Coordinates of C-alpha atoms and ligand atoms in Angstrom, one line a residue:
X1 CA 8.0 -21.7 -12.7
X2 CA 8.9 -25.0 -11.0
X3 CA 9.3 -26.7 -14.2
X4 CA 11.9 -23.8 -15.4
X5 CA 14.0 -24.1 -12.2
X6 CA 14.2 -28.5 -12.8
X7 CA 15.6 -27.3 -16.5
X8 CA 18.1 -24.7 -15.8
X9 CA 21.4 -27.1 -14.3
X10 CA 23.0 -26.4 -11.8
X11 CA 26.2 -24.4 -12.3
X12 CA 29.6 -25.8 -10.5
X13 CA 30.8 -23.3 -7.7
X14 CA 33.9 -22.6 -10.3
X15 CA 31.4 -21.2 -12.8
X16 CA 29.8 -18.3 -10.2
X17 CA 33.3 -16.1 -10.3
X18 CA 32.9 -16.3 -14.1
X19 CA 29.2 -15.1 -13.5
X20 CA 30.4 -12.7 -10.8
X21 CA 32.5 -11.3 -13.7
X22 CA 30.3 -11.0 -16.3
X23 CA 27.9 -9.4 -13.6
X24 CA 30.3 -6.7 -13.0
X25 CA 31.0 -5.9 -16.3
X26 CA 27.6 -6.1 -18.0
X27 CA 26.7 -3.4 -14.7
X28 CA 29.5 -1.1 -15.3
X29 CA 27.6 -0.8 -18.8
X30 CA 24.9 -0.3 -17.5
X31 CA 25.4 2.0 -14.7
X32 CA 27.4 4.4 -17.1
X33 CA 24.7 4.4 -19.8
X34 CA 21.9 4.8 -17.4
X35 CA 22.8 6.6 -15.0
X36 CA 24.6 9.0 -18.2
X37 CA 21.1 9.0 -19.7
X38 CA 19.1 9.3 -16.5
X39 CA 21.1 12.3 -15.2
X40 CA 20.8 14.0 -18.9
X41 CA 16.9 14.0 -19.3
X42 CA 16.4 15.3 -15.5
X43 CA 18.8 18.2 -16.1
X44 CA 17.4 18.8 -19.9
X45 CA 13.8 18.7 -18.0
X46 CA 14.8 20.9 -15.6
X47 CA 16.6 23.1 -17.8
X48 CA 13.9 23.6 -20.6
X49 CA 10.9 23.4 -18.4
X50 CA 11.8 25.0 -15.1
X51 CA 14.3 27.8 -16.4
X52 CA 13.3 28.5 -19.8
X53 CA 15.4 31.0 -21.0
X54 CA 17.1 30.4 -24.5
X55 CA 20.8 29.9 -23.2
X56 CA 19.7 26.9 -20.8
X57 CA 16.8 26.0 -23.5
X58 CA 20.1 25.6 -25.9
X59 CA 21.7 23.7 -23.0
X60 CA 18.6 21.0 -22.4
X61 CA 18.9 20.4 -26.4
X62 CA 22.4 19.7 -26.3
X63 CA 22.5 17.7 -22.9
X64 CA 19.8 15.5 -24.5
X65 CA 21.4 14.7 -27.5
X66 CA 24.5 13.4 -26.4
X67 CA 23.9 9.9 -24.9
X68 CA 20.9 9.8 -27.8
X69 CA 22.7 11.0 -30.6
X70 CA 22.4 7.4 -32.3
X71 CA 19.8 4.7 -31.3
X72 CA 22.0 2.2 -31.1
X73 CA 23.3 3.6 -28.0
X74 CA 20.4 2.6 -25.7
X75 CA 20.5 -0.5 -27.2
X76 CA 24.0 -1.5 -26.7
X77 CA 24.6 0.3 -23.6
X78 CA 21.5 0.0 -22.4
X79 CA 19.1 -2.8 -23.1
X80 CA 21.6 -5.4 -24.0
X81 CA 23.2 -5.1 -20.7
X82 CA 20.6 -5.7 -18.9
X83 CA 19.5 -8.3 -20.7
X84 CA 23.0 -9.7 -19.5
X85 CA 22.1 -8.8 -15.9
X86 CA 18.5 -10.6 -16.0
X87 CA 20.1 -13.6 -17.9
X88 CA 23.0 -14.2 -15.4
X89 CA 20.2 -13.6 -12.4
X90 CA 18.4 -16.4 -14.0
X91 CA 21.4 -18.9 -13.4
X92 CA 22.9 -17.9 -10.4
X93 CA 19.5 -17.2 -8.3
X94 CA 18.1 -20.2 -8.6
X95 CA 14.7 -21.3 -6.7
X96 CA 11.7 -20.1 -5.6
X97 CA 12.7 -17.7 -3.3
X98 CA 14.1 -15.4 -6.0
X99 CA 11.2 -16.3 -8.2
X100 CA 9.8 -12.4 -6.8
X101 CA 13.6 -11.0 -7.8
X102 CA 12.9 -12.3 -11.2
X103 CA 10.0 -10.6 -11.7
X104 CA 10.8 -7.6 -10.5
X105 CA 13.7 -7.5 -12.5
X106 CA 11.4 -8.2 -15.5
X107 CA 8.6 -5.6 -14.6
X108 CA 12.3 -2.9 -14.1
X109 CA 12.9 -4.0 -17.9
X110 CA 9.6 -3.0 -19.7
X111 CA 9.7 0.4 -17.1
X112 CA 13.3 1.2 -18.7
X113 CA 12.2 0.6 -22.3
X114 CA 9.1 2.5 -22.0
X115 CA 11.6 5.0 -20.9
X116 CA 14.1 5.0 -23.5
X117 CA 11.4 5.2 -25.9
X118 CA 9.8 8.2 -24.2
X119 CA 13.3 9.9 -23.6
X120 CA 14.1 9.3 -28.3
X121 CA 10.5 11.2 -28.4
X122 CA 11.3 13.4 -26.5
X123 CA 14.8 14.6 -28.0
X124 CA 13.4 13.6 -31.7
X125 CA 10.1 16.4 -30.9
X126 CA 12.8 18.8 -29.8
X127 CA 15.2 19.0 -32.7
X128 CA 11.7 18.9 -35.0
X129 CA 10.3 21.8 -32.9
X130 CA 13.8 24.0 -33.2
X131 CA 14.3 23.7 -36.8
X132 CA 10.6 24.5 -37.3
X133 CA 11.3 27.6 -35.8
X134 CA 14.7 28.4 -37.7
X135 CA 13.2 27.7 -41.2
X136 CA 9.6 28.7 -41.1
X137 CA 9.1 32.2 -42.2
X138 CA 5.5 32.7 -40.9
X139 CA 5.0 32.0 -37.5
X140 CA 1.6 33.0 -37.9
X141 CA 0.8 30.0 -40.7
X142 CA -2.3 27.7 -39.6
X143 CA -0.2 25.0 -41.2
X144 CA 3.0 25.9 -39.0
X145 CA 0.8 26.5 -35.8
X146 CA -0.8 23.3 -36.5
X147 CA 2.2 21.4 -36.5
X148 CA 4.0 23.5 -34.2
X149 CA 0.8 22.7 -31.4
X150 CA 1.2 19.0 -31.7
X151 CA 4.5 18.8 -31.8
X152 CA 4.7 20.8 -28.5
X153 CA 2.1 18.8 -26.7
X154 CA 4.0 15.3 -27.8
X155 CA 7.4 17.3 -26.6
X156 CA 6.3 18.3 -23.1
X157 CA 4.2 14.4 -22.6
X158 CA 7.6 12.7 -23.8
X159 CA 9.7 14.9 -21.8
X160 CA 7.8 13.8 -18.1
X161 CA 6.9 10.6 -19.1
X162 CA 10.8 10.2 -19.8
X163 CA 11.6 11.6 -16.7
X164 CA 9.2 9.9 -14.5
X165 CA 9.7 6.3 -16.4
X166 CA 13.6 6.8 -15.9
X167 CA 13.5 7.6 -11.9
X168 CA 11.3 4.5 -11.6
X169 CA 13.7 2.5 -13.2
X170 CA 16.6 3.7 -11.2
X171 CA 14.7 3.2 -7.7
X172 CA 13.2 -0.3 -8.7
X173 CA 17.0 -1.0 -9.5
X174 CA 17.9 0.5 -6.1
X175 CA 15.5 -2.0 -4.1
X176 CA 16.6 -5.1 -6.1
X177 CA 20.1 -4.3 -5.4
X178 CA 18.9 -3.9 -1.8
X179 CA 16.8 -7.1 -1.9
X180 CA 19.8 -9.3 -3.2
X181 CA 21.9 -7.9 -0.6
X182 CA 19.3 -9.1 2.1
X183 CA 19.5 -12.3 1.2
X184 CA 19.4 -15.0 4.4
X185 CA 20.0 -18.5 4.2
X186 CA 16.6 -20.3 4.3
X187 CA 14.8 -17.4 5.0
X188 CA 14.8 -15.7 2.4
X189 CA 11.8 -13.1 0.8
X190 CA 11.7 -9.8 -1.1
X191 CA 10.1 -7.8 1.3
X192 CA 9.1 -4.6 -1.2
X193 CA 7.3 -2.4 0.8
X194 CA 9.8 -2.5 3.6
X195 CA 12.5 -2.2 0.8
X196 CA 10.6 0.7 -0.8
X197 CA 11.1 2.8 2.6
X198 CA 14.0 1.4 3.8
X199 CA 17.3 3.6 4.4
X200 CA 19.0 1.3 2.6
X201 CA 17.2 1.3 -1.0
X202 CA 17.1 5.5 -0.2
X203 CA 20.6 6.1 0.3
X204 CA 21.4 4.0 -2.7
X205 CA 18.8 5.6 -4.7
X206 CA 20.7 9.2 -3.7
X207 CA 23.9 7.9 -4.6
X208 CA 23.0 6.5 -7.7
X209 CA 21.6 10.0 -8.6
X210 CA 25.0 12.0 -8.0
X211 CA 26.5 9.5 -10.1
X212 CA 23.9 10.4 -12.8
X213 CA 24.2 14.4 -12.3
X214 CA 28.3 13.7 -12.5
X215 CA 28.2 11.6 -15.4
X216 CA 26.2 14.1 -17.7
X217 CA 28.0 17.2 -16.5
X218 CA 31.4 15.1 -17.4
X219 CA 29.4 14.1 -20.6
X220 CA 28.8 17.5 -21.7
X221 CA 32.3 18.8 -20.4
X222 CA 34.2 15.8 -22.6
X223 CA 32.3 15.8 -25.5
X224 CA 31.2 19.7 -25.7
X225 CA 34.8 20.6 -25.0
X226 CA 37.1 17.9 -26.0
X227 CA 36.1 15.4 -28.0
X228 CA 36.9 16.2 -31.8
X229 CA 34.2 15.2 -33.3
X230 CA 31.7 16.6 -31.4
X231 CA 33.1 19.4 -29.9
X232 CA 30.9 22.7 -29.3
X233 CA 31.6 25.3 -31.7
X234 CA 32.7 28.1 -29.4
X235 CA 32.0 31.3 -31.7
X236 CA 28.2 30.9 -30.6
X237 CA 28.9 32.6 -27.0
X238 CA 27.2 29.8 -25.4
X239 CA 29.9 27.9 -24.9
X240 CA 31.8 29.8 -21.5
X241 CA 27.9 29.2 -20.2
X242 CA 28.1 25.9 -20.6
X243 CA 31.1 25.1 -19.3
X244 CA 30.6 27.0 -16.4
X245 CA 27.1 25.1 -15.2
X246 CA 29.3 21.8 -16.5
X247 CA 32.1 22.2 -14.5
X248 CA 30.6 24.1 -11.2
X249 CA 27.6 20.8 -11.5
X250 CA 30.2 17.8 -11.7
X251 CA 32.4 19.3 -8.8
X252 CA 29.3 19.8 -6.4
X253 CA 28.0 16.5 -7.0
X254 CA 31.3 15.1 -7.4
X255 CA 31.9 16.0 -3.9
X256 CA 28.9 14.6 -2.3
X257 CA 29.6 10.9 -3.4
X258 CA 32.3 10.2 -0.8
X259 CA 30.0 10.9 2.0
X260 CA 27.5 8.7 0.2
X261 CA 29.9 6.1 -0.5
X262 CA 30.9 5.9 3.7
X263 CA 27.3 5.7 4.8
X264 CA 26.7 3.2 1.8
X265 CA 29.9 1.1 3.8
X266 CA 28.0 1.1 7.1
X267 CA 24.7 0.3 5.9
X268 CA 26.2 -3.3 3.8
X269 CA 24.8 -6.1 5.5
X270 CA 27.8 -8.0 8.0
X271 CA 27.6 -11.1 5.7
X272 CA 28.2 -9.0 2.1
X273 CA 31.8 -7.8 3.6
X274 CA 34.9 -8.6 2.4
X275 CA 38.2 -7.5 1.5
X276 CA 37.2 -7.3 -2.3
X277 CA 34.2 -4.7 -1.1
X278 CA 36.1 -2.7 1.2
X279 CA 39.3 -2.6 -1.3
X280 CA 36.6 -1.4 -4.1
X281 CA 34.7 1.1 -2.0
X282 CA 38.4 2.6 -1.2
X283 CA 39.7 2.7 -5.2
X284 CA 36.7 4.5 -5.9
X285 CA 36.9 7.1 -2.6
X286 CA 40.7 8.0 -4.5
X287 CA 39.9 8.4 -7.6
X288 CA 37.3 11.0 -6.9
X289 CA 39.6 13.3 -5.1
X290 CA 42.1 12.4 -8.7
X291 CA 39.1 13.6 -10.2
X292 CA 38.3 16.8 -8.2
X293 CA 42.1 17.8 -8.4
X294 CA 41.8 17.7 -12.5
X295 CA 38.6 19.6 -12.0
X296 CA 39.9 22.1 -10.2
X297 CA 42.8 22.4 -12.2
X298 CA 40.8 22.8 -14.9
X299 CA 39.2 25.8 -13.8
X300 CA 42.0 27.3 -13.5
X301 CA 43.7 26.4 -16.6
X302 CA 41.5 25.6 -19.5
X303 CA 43.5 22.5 -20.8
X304 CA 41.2 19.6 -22.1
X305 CA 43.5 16.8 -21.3
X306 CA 41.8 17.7 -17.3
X307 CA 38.5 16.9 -18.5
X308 CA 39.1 14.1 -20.8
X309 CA 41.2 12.0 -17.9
X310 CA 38.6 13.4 -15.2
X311 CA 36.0 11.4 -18.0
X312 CA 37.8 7.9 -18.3
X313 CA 38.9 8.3 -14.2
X314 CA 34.8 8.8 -13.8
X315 CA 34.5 5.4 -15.8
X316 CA 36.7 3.5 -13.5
X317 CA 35.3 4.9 -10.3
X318 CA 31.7 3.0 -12.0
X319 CA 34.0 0.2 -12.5
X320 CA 34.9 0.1 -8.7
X321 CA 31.1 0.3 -7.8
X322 CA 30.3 -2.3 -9.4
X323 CA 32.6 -4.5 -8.3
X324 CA 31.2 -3.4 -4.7
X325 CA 28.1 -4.2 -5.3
X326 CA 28.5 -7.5 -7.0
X327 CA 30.8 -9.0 -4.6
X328 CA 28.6 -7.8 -1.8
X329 CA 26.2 -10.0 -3.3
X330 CA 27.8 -12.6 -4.1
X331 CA 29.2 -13.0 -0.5
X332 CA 25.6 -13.2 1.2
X333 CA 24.9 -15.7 -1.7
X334 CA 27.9 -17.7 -0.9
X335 CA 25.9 -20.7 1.2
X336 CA 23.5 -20.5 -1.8
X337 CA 26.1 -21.1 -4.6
X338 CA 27.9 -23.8 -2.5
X339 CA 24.3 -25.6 -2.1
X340 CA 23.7 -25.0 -5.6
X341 CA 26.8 -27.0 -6.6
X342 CA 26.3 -29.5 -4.5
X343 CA 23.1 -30.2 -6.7
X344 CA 25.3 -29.8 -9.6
X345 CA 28.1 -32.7 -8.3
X346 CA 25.0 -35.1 -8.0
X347 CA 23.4 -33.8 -11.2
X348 CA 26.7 -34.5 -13.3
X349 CA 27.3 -38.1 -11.2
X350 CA 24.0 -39.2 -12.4
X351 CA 24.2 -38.0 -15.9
X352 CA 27.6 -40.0 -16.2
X353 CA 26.1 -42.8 -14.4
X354 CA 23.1 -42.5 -17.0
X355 CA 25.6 -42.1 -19.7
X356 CA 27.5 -45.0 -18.6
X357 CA 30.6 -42.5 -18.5
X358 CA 33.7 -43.8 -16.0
X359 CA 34.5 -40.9 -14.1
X360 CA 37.7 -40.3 -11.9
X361 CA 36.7 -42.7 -9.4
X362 CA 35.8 -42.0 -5.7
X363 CA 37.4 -44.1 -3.3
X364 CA 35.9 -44.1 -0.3
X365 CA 39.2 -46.2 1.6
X366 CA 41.1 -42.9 0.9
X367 CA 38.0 -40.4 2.1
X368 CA 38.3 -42.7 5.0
X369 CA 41.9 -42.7 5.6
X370 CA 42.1 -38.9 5.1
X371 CA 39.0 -37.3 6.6
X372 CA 37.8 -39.9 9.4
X373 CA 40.6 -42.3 10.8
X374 CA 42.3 -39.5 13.2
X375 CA 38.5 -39.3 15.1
X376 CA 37.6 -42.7 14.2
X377 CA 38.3 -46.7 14.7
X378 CA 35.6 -49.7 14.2
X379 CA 36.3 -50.8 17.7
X380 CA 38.3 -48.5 20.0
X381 CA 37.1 -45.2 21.0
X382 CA 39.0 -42.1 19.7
X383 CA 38.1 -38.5 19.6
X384 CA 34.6 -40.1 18.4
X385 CA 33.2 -43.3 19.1
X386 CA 33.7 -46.8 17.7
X387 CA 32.4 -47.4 14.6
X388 CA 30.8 -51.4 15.9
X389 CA 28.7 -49.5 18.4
X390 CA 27.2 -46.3 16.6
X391 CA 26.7 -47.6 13.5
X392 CA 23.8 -50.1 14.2
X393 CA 21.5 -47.8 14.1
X394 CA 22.1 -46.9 10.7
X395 CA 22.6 -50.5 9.5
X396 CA 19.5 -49.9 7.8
X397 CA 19.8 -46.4 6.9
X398 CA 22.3 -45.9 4.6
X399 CA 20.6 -42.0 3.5
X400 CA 20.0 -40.8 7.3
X401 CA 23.9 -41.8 7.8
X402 CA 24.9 -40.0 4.6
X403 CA 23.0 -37.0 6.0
X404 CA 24.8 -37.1 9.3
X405 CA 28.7 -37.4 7.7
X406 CA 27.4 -34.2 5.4
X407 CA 26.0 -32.3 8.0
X408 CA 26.9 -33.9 11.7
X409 CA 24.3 -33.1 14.8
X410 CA 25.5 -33.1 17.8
X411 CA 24.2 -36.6 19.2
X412 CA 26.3 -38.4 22.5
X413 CA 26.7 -35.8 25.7
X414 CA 29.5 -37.7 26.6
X415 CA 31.4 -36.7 22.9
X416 CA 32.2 -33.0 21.7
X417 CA 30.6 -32.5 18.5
X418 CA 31.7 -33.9 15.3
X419 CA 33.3 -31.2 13.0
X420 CA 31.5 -31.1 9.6
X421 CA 34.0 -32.8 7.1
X422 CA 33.2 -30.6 4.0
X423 CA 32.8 -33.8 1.6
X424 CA 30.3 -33.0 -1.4
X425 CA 27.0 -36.0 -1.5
X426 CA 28.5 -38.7 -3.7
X427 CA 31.7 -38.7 -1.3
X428 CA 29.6 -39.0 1.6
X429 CA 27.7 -41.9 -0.1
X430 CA 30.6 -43.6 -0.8
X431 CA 32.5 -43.5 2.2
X432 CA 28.5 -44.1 4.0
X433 CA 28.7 -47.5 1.9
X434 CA 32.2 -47.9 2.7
X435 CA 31.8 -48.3 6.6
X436 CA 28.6 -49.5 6.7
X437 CA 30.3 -52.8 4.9
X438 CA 33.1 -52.8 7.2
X439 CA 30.3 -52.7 10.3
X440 CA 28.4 -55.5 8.5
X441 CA 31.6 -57.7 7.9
X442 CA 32.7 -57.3 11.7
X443 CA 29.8 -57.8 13.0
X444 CA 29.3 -61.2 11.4
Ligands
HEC501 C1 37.7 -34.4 14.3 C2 37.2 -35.7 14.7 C3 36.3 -36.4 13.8 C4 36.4 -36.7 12.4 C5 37.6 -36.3 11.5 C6 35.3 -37.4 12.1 N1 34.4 -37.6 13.1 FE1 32.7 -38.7 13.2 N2 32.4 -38.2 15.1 C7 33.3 -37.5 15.9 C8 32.7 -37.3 17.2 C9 33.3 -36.4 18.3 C10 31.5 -37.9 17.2 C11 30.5 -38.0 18.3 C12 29.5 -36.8 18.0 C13 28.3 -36.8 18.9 O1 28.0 -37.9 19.5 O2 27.7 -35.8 19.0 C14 31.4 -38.5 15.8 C15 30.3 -39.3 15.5 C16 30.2 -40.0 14.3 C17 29.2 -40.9 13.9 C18 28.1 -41.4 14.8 C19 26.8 -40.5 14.7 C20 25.7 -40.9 15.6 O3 24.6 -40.8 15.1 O4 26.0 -41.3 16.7 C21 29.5 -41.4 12.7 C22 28.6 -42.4 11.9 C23 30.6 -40.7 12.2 N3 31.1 -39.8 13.2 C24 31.2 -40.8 10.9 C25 32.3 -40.1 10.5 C26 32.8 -40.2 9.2 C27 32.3 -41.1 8.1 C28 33.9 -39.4 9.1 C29 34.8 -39.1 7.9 C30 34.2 -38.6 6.8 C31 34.1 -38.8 10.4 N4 33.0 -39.2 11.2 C32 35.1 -37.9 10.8 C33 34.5 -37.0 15.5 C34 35.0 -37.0 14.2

């Protein structure tokens, strides 16, 4: 693993708001398909297994089949994104103290494939077992109980393995979030079994689930009632069931996410806030009450523009999450990305150095002029002291000195401490060489 952190370059600080970007939007994806598909096979589960009569039997089937009406939708909504996600982690967490983010991430993967495989077989055995029993004329058959048999044993294994796979996936996704978030300078470890317990991964974890319950009630409100092309046909009596359950199920868990989303707020490490988080956090609080308002209005008149703008407002709110979440992170991974790019400046000054490449030239008798001469003089004290008397001791170490002018220690009692002077290495080296020749030529 050492090797493949030497190999991947160092990305300039620039780069990690493109990255931060990316992040957001390949989670958006994400989170909507998920969550969408997540909150659709615990409802069908619930529905088929746990109340059993035909009209929420109907319901599971339909539920079930929307975000898996086409394969390509996991794919594209689904595996590709996070794919995306894993990729970007790769770049921006670099070293060995993510090395047990990484793998997590990668052990979350194969959990939420296994999943989405489970979850097809389990809608594919569903539609098989229903037309079996619309078409076959003799239920007593051996042929047809055969099948039947199998088909119902595969159905009900799919169905909990689905389930279970899927809330893994969503609470190993909870505690990396977590884990990210917990990031300390220098210190910093993926501590899983605290994670696994802690309030933090738990309340996340809940909230992720309302989101899942909204998005599937939404989902069968938009495309069961509004959506052209796969819009319910009403004649079958089913459908004033269906919305009802829909519309009652996204209002009640609609209305718990606020709450969630305020003791979310409180429990964000100090270092993660910022005005992007607390702006996002906010955007998403108003557009749930927009969305409750067309909910309500809904019910009581049954116009489908409500449901369809209560759909795309539901997308945005995900939007807004995101953008929480990723800014959070990349706020306590701020001293990390600035170290990282410091690796980068020095990696791309020896490459053009190897290359032979003339680059815009550092010169160090400006760095001087601009960041040192106000506290600085070779032989008067100013607000620090004379160059001629405290640079002997570095007259022989040019790299201790550069250390100091990049990160200063306090060192004389009798001095305040020198401010740090935010100059990246090769500037520091330079301006190192720069006085260091001065001190030699004056002390001659
Ligand atoms: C705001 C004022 C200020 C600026 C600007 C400043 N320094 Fe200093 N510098 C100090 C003070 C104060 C000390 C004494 C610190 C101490 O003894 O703890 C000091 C100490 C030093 C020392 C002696 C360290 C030692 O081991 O005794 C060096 C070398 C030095 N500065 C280099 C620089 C260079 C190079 C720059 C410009 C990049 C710079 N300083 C900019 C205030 C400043």
């Amino acid at each position: 693993m050492l090797l493949l952190n030497e190999m991947i370059i160092p990305f300039n600080y620039q780069y990690s708001n493109v990255l931060q970007l990316i992040q957001i939007l390949a989670h958006s994806i994400f989170y909507f398909y998920f969550l969408w598909l997540t909150g659709s096979v615990i409802l069908s589960y619930y529905f088929e297994f746990i109340r059993r009569d035909d009209a929420h039997t109907y319901f599971a089937k339909i539920l079930l089949n929307l975000p898996l009406k086409n394969l390509y939708f996991p794919i594209v909504l689904g595996v590709i994104p996070f794919v995306v996600i894993y990729s970007v982690d790769l770049i921006w967490l670099v070293g060995e103290e993510f090395q047990s983010i990484h793998n997590l991430t990668l052990f979350t993967f194969i959990i939420l494939i296994l999943s989405i495989y489970f979850a097809n077989s389990y809608k594919t055995t569903f539609e098989l077992i229903s037309v079996l029993q619309k078409t076959v004329g003799d239920k007593e058959d051996k042929d047809y109980l055969l099948l039947m048999n199998k088909n119902l044993s595969k159905h009900k294994k799919s169905a909990l393995l689905s389930l279970l796979g899927l809330l893994i996936t969503l609470y190993l996704f909870s505690i990396l979030t977590t884990a990210k978030l917990d990031y300390i300078k220098g210190d910093f470890r993926v501590d899983f079994i605290a994670n696994l317990f802690s309030l933090d991964s738990f309340v996340r974890y809940t909230y992720y689930l309302t989101i899942a319950f909204s998005l599937s009630f939404l989902g069968s409100l938009f495309f069961n009632f509004s959506w052209s092309e796969t819009r319910l046909d009403l004649s079958e009596g089913l459908g004033e069931f269906i919305k009802q359950i829909s519309l009652n199920g996204a209002i009640i868990t609609i209305l718990l996410q606020p709450l969630l989303i305020l003791i979310e707020l409180f429990l964000f490490p100090k270092n993660s806030l910022s005005y992007l988080l607390f702006l996002s956090s906010g955007f998403a609080l108003i557009l749930l009450f927009l969305i409750l308002n067309q909910l309500n209005a809904f019910k009581k008149e049954s116009n489908q523009f409500y449901i369809r703008y209560s759909f795309f407002l539901f997308i945005a709110v995900i939007l807004s999450v995101s953008t929480r979440d990723i800014s959070g992170i990349g706020n306590v991974l701020r001293p990390k990305t600035i170290e990282i790019t410091q690796k980068f400046v020095t990696y791309e000054e020896n490459l053009k150095a190897k290359l032979n490449i003339q680059t815009v030239s550092i010169n160090p008798e400006d760095i001087f002029n601009a960041k040192c001469s106000a506290c600085h003089r070779f032989d008067t004290k100013l607000v620090g002291p004379p160059y001629n008397i405290v640079l002997k001791k570095y007259e022989n170490n040019r790299d201790q000195l550069v250390k100091f002018i990049l990160n200063p220690v306090k060192v004389d009692p009798a001095y305040p401490p020198m401010p740090a002077q935010g100059l990246i290495p090769p500037e520091a080296e330079a301006v190192a060489d720069y006085i260091l020749k001065i001190y030699k030529e004056n002390s001659k």
